[in-house]
mmCIF file of C-alpha atoms and ligand atoms in Angstrom:
data_model
loop_
_atom_site.group_PDB
_atom_site.id
_atom_site.type_symbol
_atom_site.label_atom_id
_atom_site.label_comp_id
_atom_site.label_asym_id
_atom_site.label_seq_id
_atom_site.Cartn_x
_atom_site.Cartn_y
_atom_site.Cartn_z
ATOM 1 C CA MET H 160 28.478 -47.509 -56.213
ATOM 2 C CA GLY H 161 26.394 -48.438 -53.257
ATOM 3 C CA VAL H 162 25.384 -46.056 -51.011
ATOM 4 C CA THR H 163 27.026 -46.613 -47.556
ATOM 5 C CA GLN H 164 23.930 -44.194 -45.443
ATOM 6 C CA THR H 165 20.448 -43.164 -46.586
ATOM 7 C CA PHE H 166 19.159 -39.932 -44.416
ATOM 8 C CA ASP H 167 14.635 -40.540 -45.114
ATOM 9 C CA ILE H 168 13.967 -36.912 -44.917
ATOM 10 C CA ALA H 169 10.161 -35.823 -45.384
ATOM 11 C CA SER H 170 10.213 -32.134 -46.419
ATOM 12 C CA ILE H 171 7.112 -30.434 -45.569
ATOM 13 C CA PRO H 172 7.917 -27.045 -47.685
ATOM 14 C CA ALA H 173 4.113 -25.732 -46.548
ATOM 15 C CA ASP H 174 2.657 -21.972 -47.346
ATOM 16 C CA GLY H 175 4.030 -19.176 -49.879
ATOM 17 C CA ILE H 176 8.028 -18.531 -49.874
ATOM 18 C CA GLY H 177 8.147 -22.120 -47.759
ATOM 19 C CA LYS H 178 8.150 -24.016 -51.301
ATOM 20 C CA GLU H 179 10.809 -21.755 -52.838
ATOM 21 C CA VAL H 180 13.632 -22.309 -50.222
ATOM 22 C CA VAL H 181 12.773 -25.658 -49.134
ATOM 23 C CA ALA H 182 13.588 -26.708 -53.256
ATOM 24 C CA ALA H 183 16.526 -24.202 -52.834
ATOM 25 C CA GLY H 184 18.265 -25.797 -49.624
ATOM 26 C CA ARG H 185 17.048 -30.077 -51.411
ATOM 27 C CA ARG H 186 19.077 -28.950 -54.863
ATOM 28 C CA VAL H 187 22.407 -28.122 -52.082
ATOM 29 C CA LEU H 188 21.924 -31.147 -50.118
ATOM 30 C CA ASP H 189 21.256 -33.485 -53.384
ATOM 31 C CA ALA H 190 24.397 -31.917 -55.060
ATOM 32 C CA LEU H 191 26.202 -32.554 -51.728
ATOM 33 C CA ALA H 192 25.618 -36.506 -52.202
ATOM 34 C CA ASP H 193 25.295 -36.410 -55.558
ATOM 35 C CA ASN H 194 29.169 -35.783 -55.085
ATOM 36 C CA SER H 195 29.845 -37.022 -51.635
ATOM 37 C CA SER H 196 31.820 -40.538 -53.750
ATOM 38 C CA GLY H 197 28.498 -43.000 -52.276
ATOM 39 C CA LYS H 198 29.056 -42.216 -48.277
ATOM 40 C CA PHE H 199 25.294 -40.700 -48.277
ATOM 41 C CA ALA H 200 21.826 -40.041 -50.078
ATOM 42 C CA PHE H 201 18.743 -37.647 -49.569
ATOM 43 C CA ASN H 202 15.675 -39.916 -49.639
ATOM 44 C CA TRP H 203 12.870 -36.982 -50.112
ATOM 45 C CA THR H 204 9.174 -37.711 -49.246
ATOM 46 C CA GLU H 205 7.792 -34.528 -49.528
ATOM 47 C CA PHE H 206 3.844 -33.947 -47.739
ATOM 48 C CA PRO H 207 1.345 -31.344 -49.595
ATOM 49 C CA TRP H 208 0.150 -30.290 -45.996
ATOM 50 C CA GLY H 209 -0.579 -26.221 -45.035
ATOM 51 C CA SER H 210 -2.976 -23.686 -45.794
ATOM 52 C CA GLU H 211 -3.498 -25.273 -49.452
ATOM 53 C CA TYR H 212 -4.574 -28.927 -47.842
ATOM 54 C CA TYR H 213 -6.326 -26.921 -44.882
ATOM 55 C CA GLU H 214 -8.661 -25.450 -47.755
ATOM 56 C CA GLN H 215 -9.522 -28.878 -49.136
ATOM 57 C CA THR H 216 -9.860 -30.456 -46.202
ATOM 58 C CA GLY H 217 -10.850 -28.652 -43.012
ATOM 59 C CA GLN H 218 -6.795 -30.100 -41.815
ATOM 60 C CA MET H 219 -3.015 -28.364 -41.851
ATOM 61 C CA MET H 220 -1.923 -31.497 -42.085
ATOM 62 C CA ALA H 221 -3.482 -35.306 -42.172
ATOM 63 C CA ALA H 222 -4.286 -37.195 -39.109
ATOM 64 C CA ASP H 223 -2.201 -39.672 -39.027
ATOM 65 C CA GLY H 224 0.671 -37.556 -40.077
ATOM 66 C CA LEU H 225 2.415 -37.428 -36.793
ATOM 67 C CA GLU H 226 2.510 -41.117 -37.250
ATOM 68 C CA THR H 227 4.025 -41.061 -40.304
ATOM 69 C CA LEU H 228 6.901 -38.417 -40.330
ATOM 70 C CA LYS H 229 7.854 -40.883 -36.960
ATOM 71 C CA GLY H 230 9.519 -43.173 -39.439
ATOM 72 C CA PHE H 231 11.800 -40.460 -40.457
ATOM 73 C CA ASP H 232 15.365 -39.679 -39.957
ATOM 74 C CA ALA H 233 14.393 -35.755 -40.137
ATOM 75 C CA ILE H 234 12.011 -33.082 -41.369
ATOM 76 C CA TYR H 235 12.531 -30.093 -43.309
ATOM 77 C CA PHE H 236 10.197 -27.605 -43.134
ATOM 78 C CA GLY H 237 9.569 -24.240 -44.686
ATOM 79 C CA ALA H 238 6.851 -21.771 -43.405
ATOM 80 C CA VAL H 239 3.323 -21.828 -42.705
ATOM 81 C CA GLY H 240 1.061 -19.109 -42.235
ATOM 82 C CA TRP H 241 -1.225 -18.074 -45.100
ATOM 83 C CA LYS H 242 -3.911 -15.180 -45.932
ATOM 84 C CA ASN H 243 -7.537 -18.340 -45.972
ATOM 85 C CA VAL H 244 -6.317 -19.488 -42.358
ATOM 86 C CA PRO H 245 -6.073 -17.780 -39.434
ATOM 87 C CA ASP H 246 -1.872 -17.763 -38.335
ATOM 88 C CA HIS H 247 -2.911 -19.535 -35.049
ATOM 89 C CA ILE H 248 -4.394 -22.338 -36.479
ATOM 90 C CA SER H 249 -1.791 -22.746 -39.689
ATOM 91 C CA LEU H 250 0.321 -22.732 -36.984
ATOM 92 C CA TRP H 251 -0.876 -24.404 -34.340
ATOM 93 C CA GLY H 252 -1.961 -27.023 -37.262
ATOM 94 C CA LEU H 253 0.880 -27.535 -38.300
ATOM 95 C CA ARG H 254 4.144 -26.254 -36.762
ATOM 96 C CA LEU H 255 3.390 -26.201 -33.168
ATOM 97 C CA ASN H 256 1.926 -30.159 -33.597
ATOM 98 C CA ILE H 257 5.383 -31.624 -34.660
ATOM 99 C CA THR H 258 7.503 -29.171 -32.195
ATOM 100 C CA GLN H 259 5.770 -29.963 -29.683
ATOM 101 C CA ASN H 260 4.129 -33.703 -30.069
ATOM 102 C CA PHE H 261 8.235 -34.428 -31.014
ATOM 103 C CA ASP H 262 9.353 -32.431 -27.574
ATOM 104 C CA GLN H 263 11.889 -30.782 -30.200
ATOM 105 C CA TRP H 264 12.142 -29.057 -26.775
ATOM 106 C CA ALA H 265 15.770 -27.491 -28.031
ATOM 107 C CA ASN H 266 15.465 -24.984 -30.737
ATOM 108 C CA VAL H 267 19.183 -23.549 -31.910
ATOM 109 C CA ARG H 268 19.188 -20.149 -33.988
ATOM 110 C CA PRO H 269 22.443 -19.229 -34.507
ATOM 111 C CA VAL H 270 23.440 -15.435 -35.767
ATOM 112 C CA ARG H 271 25.899 -15.234 -38.448
ATOM 113 C CA PHE H 272 27.230 -12.289 -39.957
ATOM 114 C CA LEU H 273 28.175 -12.530 -43.704
ATOM 115 C CA PRO H 274 30.723 -11.444 -46.605
ATOM 116 C CA GLY H 275 29.266 -8.782 -48.140
ATOM 117 C CA ILE H 276 25.927 -8.594 -46.315
ATOM 118 C CA GLN H 277 25.648 -5.488 -44.915
ATOM 119 C CA SER H 278 24.974 -5.641 -41.479
ATOM 120 C CA PRO H 279 23.043 -2.388 -39.775
ATOM 121 C CA LEU H 280 25.577 -2.648 -37.180
ATOM 122 C CA ARG H 281 28.534 -0.382 -37.570
ATOM 123 C CA LYS H 282 30.109 -2.034 -35.695
ATOM 124 C CA ALA H 283 29.624 -5.049 -37.703
ATOM 125 C CA ASP H 284 32.233 -3.853 -39.932
ATOM 126 C CA THR H 285 34.929 -4.689 -37.602
ATOM 127 C CA THR H 286 34.202 -7.108 -35.234
ATOM 128 C CA GLU H 287 34.372 -10.392 -35.503
ATOM 129 C CA LEU H 288 29.874 -10.870 -34.534
ATOM 130 C CA ASP H 289 29.090 -15.274 -34.326
ATOM 131 C CA TRP H 290 26.368 -15.835 -31.702
ATOM 132 C CA VAL H 291 23.773 -19.245 -31.019
ATOM 133 C CA VAL H 292 20.538 -18.240 -29.561
ATOM 134 C CA VAL H 293 18.437 -21.080 -27.697
ATOM 135 C CA ARG H 294 15.063 -21.641 -27.276
ATOM 136 C CA GLU H 295 13.533 -23.703 -24.808
ATOM 137 C CA ASN H 296 10.514 -24.346 -27.419
ATOM 138 C CA SER H 297 8.376 -27.112 -25.375
ATOM 139 C CA GLU H 298 6.867 -24.619 -22.586
ATOM 140 C CA GLY H 299 7.307 -21.793 -21.366
ATOM 141 C CA GLU H 300 4.581 -19.095 -22.921
ATOM 142 C CA TYR H 301 3.721 -21.191 -25.994
ATOM 143 C CA ALA H 302 2.724 -23.638 -23.918
ATOM 144 C CA GLY H 303 -1.134 -23.355 -25.079
ATOM 145 C CA LEU H 304 -2.544 -23.584 -21.753
ATOM 146 C CA GLY H 305 -5.761 -20.811 -21.104
ATOM 147 C CA GLY H 306 -9.031 -20.480 -22.839
ATOM 148 C CA ARG H 307 -11.650 -17.682 -23.152
ATOM 149 C CA ASN H 308 -14.652 -17.206 -21.481
ATOM 150 C CA LEU H 309 -18.113 -14.967 -20.906
ATOM 151 C CA SER H 310 -17.772 -13.437 -24.603
ATOM 152 C CA GLY H 311 -21.950 -13.915 -23.921
ATOM 153 C CA ARG H 312 -21.989 -11.433 -22.040
ATOM 154 C CA GLY H 313 -21.576 -9.377 -24.828
ATOM 155 C CA PRO H 314 -19.466 -7.476 -26.337
ATOM 156 C CA GLY H 315 -16.557 -5.896 -24.978
ATOM 157 C CA ASN H 316 -16.678 -8.325 -21.829
ATOM 158 C CA GLU H 317 -14.221 -11.250 -22.598
ATOM 159 C CA VAL H 318 -11.542 -12.215 -20.520
ATOM 160 C CA ALA H 319 -9.066 -14.491 -21.990
ATOM 161 C CA LEU H 320 -6.209 -15.901 -19.581
ATOM 162 C CA GLN H 321 -2.596 -17.191 -21.506
ATOM 163 C CA THR H 322 -0.385 -18.523 -18.805
ATOM 164 C CA ALA H 323 3.541 -19.526 -19.015
ATOM 165 C CA LEU H 324 4.276 -23.078 -17.885
ATOM 166 C CA PHE H 325 7.838 -23.568 -16.752
ATOM 167 C CA THR H 326 8.151 -27.156 -15.114
ATOM 168 C CA GLU H 327 12.804 -27.202 -13.664
ATOM 169 C CA LYS H 328 13.010 -30.253 -15.394
ATOM 170 C CA GLY H 329 12.071 -28.006 -18.488
ATOM 171 C CA CYS H 330 14.022 -25.168 -17.927
ATOM 172 C CA GLU H 331 16.695 -27.470 -16.353
ATOM 173 C CA ARG H 332 16.985 -29.775 -19.622
ATOM 174 C CA ILE H 333 17.751 -26.574 -22.286
ATOM 175 C CA MET H 334 19.878 -24.889 -19.663
ATOM 176 C CA ARG H 335 22.464 -28.135 -19.522
ATOM 177 C CA PHE H 336 21.800 -28.069 -23.585
ATOM 178 C CA ALA H 337 23.044 -24.330 -23.598
ATOM 179 C CA PHE H 338 25.963 -25.002 -21.650
ATOM 180 C CA ASP H 339 27.148 -28.136 -23.372
ATOM 181 C CA LEU H 340 26.986 -25.941 -26.752
ATOM 182 C CA ALA H 341 28.997 -23.255 -25.592
ATOM 183 C CA ARG H 342 31.604 -26.214 -24.261
ATOM 184 C CA THR H 343 31.810 -26.418 -27.889
ATOM 185 C CA ARG H 344 32.739 -22.738 -28.657
ATOM 186 C CA THR H 345 35.586 -20.506 -28.261
ATOM 187 C CA VAL H 346 33.913 -18.225 -26.214
ATOM 188 C CA LYS H 347 32.530 -20.415 -22.976
ATOM 189 C CA LYS H 348 29.908 -18.047 -22.116
ATOM 190 C CA VAL H 349 26.538 -18.871 -21.752
ATOM 191 C CA SER H 350 23.927 -15.981 -21.044
ATOM 192 C CA SER H 351 20.466 -16.262 -19.163
ATOM 193 C CA VAL H 352 17.302 -13.962 -20.214
ATOM 194 C CA THR H 353 14.027 -13.599 -18.295
ATOM 195 C CA LYS H 354 11.815 -10.953 -16.687
ATOM 196 C CA SER H 355 11.840 -12.076 -13.576
ATOM 197 C CA ASN H 356 11.665 -8.850 -11.978
ATOM 198 C CA ALA H 357 7.925 -8.506 -13.784
ATOM 199 C CA GLN H 358 7.658 -11.975 -13.765
ATOM 200 C CA GLN H 359 7.952 -13.888 -9.939
ATOM 201 C CA TYR H 360 7.097 -17.558 -10.662
ATOM 202 C CA GLY H 361 7.836 -19.026 -13.760
ATOM 203 C CA MET H 362 10.988 -16.534 -14.091
ATOM 204 C CA VAL H 363 12.683 -16.590 -10.778
ATOM 205 C CA LEU H 364 12.748 -20.761 -10.855
ATOM 206 C CA TRP H 365 14.207 -20.082 -14.107
ATOM 207 C CA ASP H 366 16.868 -17.927 -12.870
ATOM 208 C CA GLU H 367 17.125 -20.279 -9.402
ATOM 209 C CA THR H 368 17.816 -23.052 -11.826
ATOM 210 C CA PHE H 369 19.769 -21.724 -13.950
ATOM 211 C CA HIS H 370 21.874 -20.398 -11.386
ATOM 212 C CA ARG H 371 22.206 -24.450 -9.965
ATOM 213 C CA VAL H 372 23.446 -26.041 -13.427
ATOM 214 C CA SER H 373 25.416 -23.083 -13.730
ATOM 215 C CA ALA H 374 27.835 -24.623 -10.660
ATOM 216 C CA ASP H 375 28.198 -28.703 -12.994
ATOM 217 C CA TYR H 376 30.386 -26.308 -15.890
ATOM 218 C CA PRO H 377 32.530 -23.897 -13.618
ATOM 219 C CA ASP H 378 34.844 -23.553 -16.866
ATOM 220 C CA VAL H 379 31.742 -21.748 -18.805
ATOM 221 C CA GLU H 380 31.841 -17.937 -17.947
ATOM 222 C CA THR H 381 27.806 -16.829 -17.442
ATOM 223 C CA GLU H 382 25.073 -13.501 -16.865
ATOM 224 C CA SER H 383 21.896 -13.098 -16.424
ATOM 225 C CA VAL H 384 19.624 -9.849 -17.946
ATOM 226 C CA LEU H 385 16.726 -9.140 -18.426
ATOM 227 C CA VAL H 386 15.066 -9.648 -22.102
ATOM 228 C CA ASP H 387 14.863 -5.404 -22.085
ATOM 229 C CA ALA H 388 18.305 -5.013 -21.114
ATOM 230 C CA MET H 389 19.540 -7.843 -23.938
ATOM 231 C CA SER H 390 17.694 -6.613 -26.638
ATOM 232 C CA ALA H 391 19.750 -2.945 -25.786
ATOM 233 C CA LYS H 392 22.866 -5.438 -25.350
ATOM 234 C CA PHE H 393 22.366 -7.446 -29.094
ATOM 235 C CA VAL H 394 22.852 -3.721 -30.302
ATOM 236 C CA LEU H 395 25.341 -1.852 -27.959
ATOM 237 C CA ARG H 396 27.440 -5.043 -26.991
ATOM 238 C CA PRO H 397 27.089 -8.154 -29.720
ATOM 239 C CA GLU H 398 30.552 -9.318 -29.283
ATOM 240 C CA ASP H 399 29.998 -10.110 -25.737
ATOM 241 C CA LEU H 400 27.479 -12.687 -26.236
ATOM 242 C CA SER H 401 28.808 -15.941 -27.285
ATOM 243 C CA VAL H 402 25.350 -18.450 -26.629
ATOM 244 C CA VAL H 403 21.846 -17.069 -25.243
ATOM 245 C CA VAL H 404 19.626 -19.348 -23.638
ATOM 246 C CA ALA H 405 15.839 -18.107 -23.350
ATOM 247 C CA SER H 406 12.058 -19.339 -22.772
ATOM 248 C CA ASN H 407 10.153 -19.750 -25.577
ATOM 249 C CA LEU H 408 8.507 -15.892 -26.665
ATOM 250 C CA ASN H 409 11.938 -14.057 -25.229
ATOM 251 C CA ALA H 410 13.682 -16.592 -27.465
ATOM 252 C CA ASP H 411 11.112 -16.651 -30.167
ATOM 253 C CA ILE H 412 11.897 -12.378 -30.096
ATOM 254 C CA LEU H 413 15.161 -11.609 -30.153
ATOM 255 C CA SER H 414 16.535 -14.122 -32.795
ATOM 256 C CA ASP H 415 14.267 -12.433 -35.366
ATOM 257 C CA LEU H 416 16.849 -9.295 -33.881
ATOM 258 C CA GLY H 417 19.652 -11.369 -34.395
ATOM 259 C CA SER H 418 18.530 -12.548 -37.487
ATOM 260 C CA ALA H 419 18.125 -8.567 -38.993
ATOM 261 C CA LEU H 420 21.557 -6.913 -36.914
ATOM 262 C CA ALA H 421 22.760 -9.885 -39.764
ATOM 263 C CA GLY H 422 21.092 -7.837 -42.287
ATOM 264 C CA SER H 423 17.788 -10.403 -42.736
ATOM 265 C CA LEU H 424 15.336 -12.657 -41.308
ATOM 266 C CA GLY H 425 15.923 -14.916 -44.419
ATOM 267 C CA LEU H 426 19.804 -15.289 -43.339
ATOM 268 C CA ALA H 427 18.593 -16.925 -40.910
ATOM 269 C CA ALA H 428 18.489 -21.226 -39.957
ATOM 270 C CA SER H 429 17.075 -23.404 -37.070
ATOM 271 C CA ALA H 430 16.827 -26.535 -36.117
ATOM 272 C CA ASN H 431 13.958 -27.935 -33.370
ATOM 273 C CA LEU H 432 15.795 -30.934 -31.791
ATOM 274 C CA ASN H 433 14.369 -33.900 -29.747
ATOM 275 C CA PRO H 434 18.050 -34.322 -28.293
ATOM 276 C CA GLU H 435 17.220 -37.683 -26.908
ATOM 277 C CA ARG H 436 16.905 -38.905 -30.581
ATOM 278 C CA ARG H 437 13.399 -40.381 -29.516
ATOM 279 C CA PHE H 438 11.555 -38.511 -32.456
ATOM 280 C CA PRO H 439 12.548 -37.215 -35.871
ATOM 281 C CA SER H 440 13.988 -33.592 -35.724
ATOM 282 C CA MET H 441 12.700 -30.422 -37.357
ATOM 283 C CA PHE H 442 15.070 -28.239 -39.273
ATOM 284 C CA GLU H 443 13.203 -24.508 -40.874
ATOM 285 C CA PRO H 444 14.532 -21.645 -42.066
ATOM 286 C CA VAL H 445 13.547 -19.085 -38.839
ATOM 287 C CA HIS H 446 11.091 -16.696 -41.836
ATOM 288 C CA GLY H 447 7.638 -16.693 -41.849
ATOM 289 C CA THR H 448 5.658 -17.065 -45.985
ATOM 290 C CA ALA H 449 6.720 -13.067 -46.559
ATOM 291 C CA PRO H 450 3.193 -12.700 -48.508
ATOM 292 C CA ASP H 451 5.034 -9.486 -49.863
ATOM 293 C CA ILE H 452 7.042 -11.639 -52.267
ATOM 294 C CA ALA H 453 5.792 -14.823 -52.541
ATOM 295 C CA GLY H 454 5.719 -16.596 -56.192
ATOM 296 C CA LYS H 455 8.325 -14.320 -57.288
ATOM 297 C CA GLY H 456 11.454 -16.059 -57.064
ATOM 298 C CA ILE H 457 13.335 -13.282 -55.105
ATOM 299 C CA SER H 458 13.250 -14.834 -52.073
ATOM 300 C CA ASN H 459 16.538 -15.291 -50.276
ATOM 301 C CA PRO H 460 17.283 -18.998 -49.716
ATOM 302 C CA ILE H 461 20.350 -19.091 -47.525
ATOM 303 C CA GLY H 462 18.487 -19.492 -44.021
ATOM 304 C CA ALA H 463 16.633 -22.534 -45.627
ATOM 305 C CA ILE H 464 20.401 -23.392 -46.969
ATOM 306 C CA ALA H 465 22.040 -23.089 -43.699
ATOM 307 C CA SER H 466 18.794 -25.463 -41.697
ATOM 308 C CA ALA H 467 19.890 -28.239 -44.291
ATOM 309 C CA ALA H 468 23.379 -27.415 -42.589
ATOM 310 C CA LEU H 469 22.271 -28.287 -39.244
ATOM 311 C CA MET H 470 20.098 -30.739 -39.795
ATOM 312 C CA LEU H 471 23.684 -32.487 -41.949
ATOM 313 C CA ASP H 472 25.641 -31.806 -37.675
ATOM 314 C CA HIS H 473 22.848 -33.186 -36.347
ATOM 315 C CA PHE H 474 23.303 -36.849 -39.002
ATOM 316 C CA GLY H 475 27.078 -36.726 -37.358
ATOM 317 C CA LEU H 476 28.124 -34.893 -41.080
ATOM 318 C CA HIS H 477 30.014 -32.679 -39.691
ATOM 319 C CA GLU H 478 32.726 -31.831 -42.449
ATOM 320 C CA GLU H 479 30.017 -31.799 -44.892
ATOM 321 C CA ALA H 480 27.783 -29.090 -42.551
ATOM 322 C CA ARG H 481 30.518 -26.744 -42.523
ATOM 323 C CA LEU H 482 31.417 -27.619 -46.469
ATOM 324 C CA ILE H 483 27.963 -25.389 -46.835
ATOM 325 C CA GLU H 484 28.189 -23.256 -44.309
ATOM 326 C CA ALA H 485 31.601 -21.806 -46.249
ATOM 327 C CA ALA H 486 29.840 -21.873 -49.822
ATOM 328 C CA ILE H 487 27.161 -19.705 -48.546
ATOM 329 C CA GLU H 488 29.872 -17.031 -47.210
ATOM 330 C CA GLN H 489 31.618 -17.532 -51.157
ATOM 331 C CA THR H 490 28.457 -16.780 -52.177
ATOM 332 C CA THR H 491 27.764 -13.637 -50.338
ATOM 333 C CA ALA H 492 31.038 -12.648 -50.439
ATOM 334 C CA ALA H 493 30.927 -12.469 -54.021
ATOM 335 C CA GLY H 494 27.950 -10.771 -54.260
ATOM 336 C CA HIS H 495 25.324 -13.153 -55.415
ATOM 337 C CA LEU H 496 22.544 -11.257 -52.517
ATOM 338 C CA THR H 497 19.021 -11.139 -53.063
ATOM 339 C CA GLN H 498 16.940 -7.953 -52.777
ATOM 340 C CA ASP H 499 16.406 -8.692 -48.914
ATOM 341 C CA VAL H 500 20.056 -8.103 -48.013
ATOM 342 C CA GLY H 501 20.880 -5.201 -51.249
ATOM 343 C CA GLY H 502 21.009 -7.329 -54.679
ATOM 344 C CA ASN H 503 19.413 -8.256 -56.747
ATOM 345 C CA THR H 504 19.738 -12.000 -57.922
ATOM 346 C CA SER H 505 17.211 -14.454 -58.018
ATOM 347 C CA THR H 506 16.930 -17.124 -55.377
ATOM 348 C CA GLU H 507 17.695 -19.843 -58.147
ATOM 349 C CA ALA H 508 20.420 -17.503 -59.231
ATOM 350 C CA VAL H 509 21.995 -17.488 -55.112
ATOM 351 C CA THR H 510 20.887 -21.497 -55.422
ATOM 352 C CA ASP H 511 23.094 -22.380 -58.785
ATOM 353 C CA ALA H 512 26.268 -19.670 -56.839
ATOM 354 C CA VAL H 513 25.589 -21.982 -53.740
ATOM 355 C CA VAL H 514 25.668 -25.392 -55.624
ATOM 356 C CA GLU H 515 28.797 -24.590 -58.225
ATOM 357 C CA ALA H 516 30.866 -22.772 -54.408
ATOM 358 C CA LEU H 517 29.930 -26.530 -53.052
ATOM 359 C CA VAL H 518 30.671 -28.623 -55.952
ATOM 360 C CA ARG H 519 34.268 -26.764 -56.217
ATOM 361 C CA SER H 520 34.765 -27.219 -53.106
ATOM 362 C CA LEU H 521 34.594 -30.974 -52.696
ATOM 363 C CA ALA H 522 36.456 -31.303 -56.792
ATOM 364 C CA THR H 523 39.755 -30.619 -54.079
ATOM 365 C CA VAL H 524 39.364 -32.322 -51.303
HETATM 366 P P1 NAI D 823 7.624 -13.802 -42.423
HETATM 367 O O1 NAI D 823 9.387 -13.974 -41.695
HETATM 368 O O2 NAI D 823 7.232 -14.254 -43.020
HETATM 369 O O3 NAI D 823 7.892 -11.761 -43.159
HETATM 370 C C1 NAI D 823 8.558 -10.777 -42.834
HETATM 371 C C2 NAI D 823 9.929 -9.701 -43.775
HETATM 372 O O4 NAI D 823 10.414 -10.405 -43.996
HETATM 373 C C3 NAI D 823 8.662 -10.030 -44.472
HETATM 374 O O5 NAI D 823 8.612 -8.122 -45.120
HETATM 375 C C4 NAI D 823 8.895 -10.992 -45.901
HETATM 376 O O6 NAI D 823 9.300 -10.562 -47.058
HETATM 377 C C5 NAI D 823 10.856 -10.652 -44.801
HETATM 378 N N1 NAI D 823 11.146 -12.691 -45.092
HETATM 379 C C6 NAI D 823 11.430 -12.563 -44.412
HETATM 380 N N2 NAI D 823 11.959 -14.267 -44.910
HETATM 381 C C7 NAI D 823 12.292 -13.648 -46.256
HETATM 382 C C8 NAI D 823 13.773 -15.062 -47.305
HETATM 383 N N3 NAI D 823 13.671 -15.573 -46.802
HETATM 384 N N4 NAI D 823 13.801 -13.446 -47.916
HETATM 385 C C9 NAI D 823 13.194 -12.697 -48.386
HETATM 386 N N5 NAI D 823 12.687 -11.295 -47.724
HETATM 387 C C10 NAI D 823 12.399 -12.260 -46.320
HETATM 388 O O7 NAI D 823 7.066 -12.804 -41.277
HETATM 389 P P2 NAI D 823 5.779 -12.390 -41.288
HETATM 390 O O8 NAI D 823 4.809 -11.186 -42.510
HETATM 391 O O9 NAI D 823 5.269 -11.785 -39.797
HETATM 392 O O10 NAI D 823 4.139 -13.562 -41.303
HETATM 393 C C11 NAI D 823 3.660 -14.300 -42.212
HETATM 394 C C12 NAI D 823 2.936 -15.089 -42.675
HETATM 395 O O11 NAI D 823 4.209 -16.082 -41.615
HETATM 396 C C13 NAI D 823 2.256 -15.327 -41.471
HETATM 397 O O12 NAI D 823 1.098 -16.396 -41.766
HETATM 398 C C14 NAI D 823 3.072 -16.028 -40.226
HETATM 399 O O13 NAI D 823 1.969 -16.672 -39.089
HETATM 400 C C15 NAI D 823 3.853 -17.199 -41.160
HETATM 401 N N6 NAI D 823 5.116 -17.542 -40.139
HETATM 402 C C16 NAI D 823 6.002 -18.671 -39.997
HETATM 403 C C17 NAI D 823 6.749 -19.041 -39.360
HETATM 404 C C18 NAI D 823 6.825 -21.032 -39.366
HETATM 405 O O14 NAI D 823 5.977 -21.462 -40.037
HETATM 406 N N7 NAI D 823 8.401 -21.104 -38.909
HETATM 407 C C19 NAI D 823 7.455 -17.799 -39.257
HETATM 408 C C20 NAI D 823 6.574 -16.511 -38.977
HETATM 409 C C21 NAI D 823 5.873 -16.457 -39.111
HETATM 410 MG MG1 MG D 824 9.770 -16.296 -34.561
#
């Protein structure tokens, strides 16, 4: 039977548990395609870029790597960073190289609470919690602007500038993205996060832009919260959250807090989107390479599998994305849990359970 639609996907597992969880996500997507009655297929090309590649070549990715990636429908990424390469070199050489050059300016990071996984928040037992962090992904504190100087004056005398960049256009587009997303959710609310009392230029521009943009969305409730207060709110009043929009650094920190509250960093999914679709978008778990558990086959694959569901949403396969999410819920509810969420099931066995739940649900539709 002919396949109606084939998606070309570049997979970049990179380092540590990135390899384990990308393999798990690919298995789930392939099981979905195999059972789609020819509706779609995935054509995978795997790239060996990362810290081992650096060991051999002195580069994190091929010199023409970005040019190569441009031809793909999406990128499925693991995590990058290993002991042999300084973290700022591995991150800028591969992951940020891709997100920056492909203008993947919207980073969507849902915080999901799953059945069968105990949250450190007692409230989660009785309250329905579900929110999404929208991270400005192209500028802000990670613009890479600055420099180091005066090391020639000898030890103890060097200075460094790390400059945050806020453009009104950059603020506006991520805010409109957040408002549009809020309109698709049950609770139509956007919480904007800054530290504008202390950072009086960039973050005041952010606040003023938020105020201006919000006038175009009278149907969406808004609030502006300082980042320190928001971190407290994540813990104390998470039921008030729906869409949280924040700058690159603030949203990076808040999304780790969110996934920890849901039970583990290993659960958190993320999409780096170029909403105009001029470049491929990239889908990856939020977590890093976890050197402490890498190679043991015990990493939690759920963040990577849920990221694959976000990729399906990007392809317009919304029903299939929901099926993957439902299969994840059935898996955790049935107690197939890796050690980070209190179980002792292996990466592979959790992935088996997700695939089985998925195939079962496909057989009944
Ligand atoms: P990490 O996320 O790798 O690990 C933090 C803790 O969470 C560790 O105890 C780890 O075992 C646990 N953990 C993370 N993911 C897990 C999973 N799927 N299942 C079970 N447990 C999990 O963060 P860390 O230790 O700060 O960074 C390690 C390396 O990863 C560094 O080189 C860092 O630069 C890199 N990194 C890369 C990222 C990326 O490529 N997107 C993001 C964050 C860190
Ligand atoms: Mg992070």
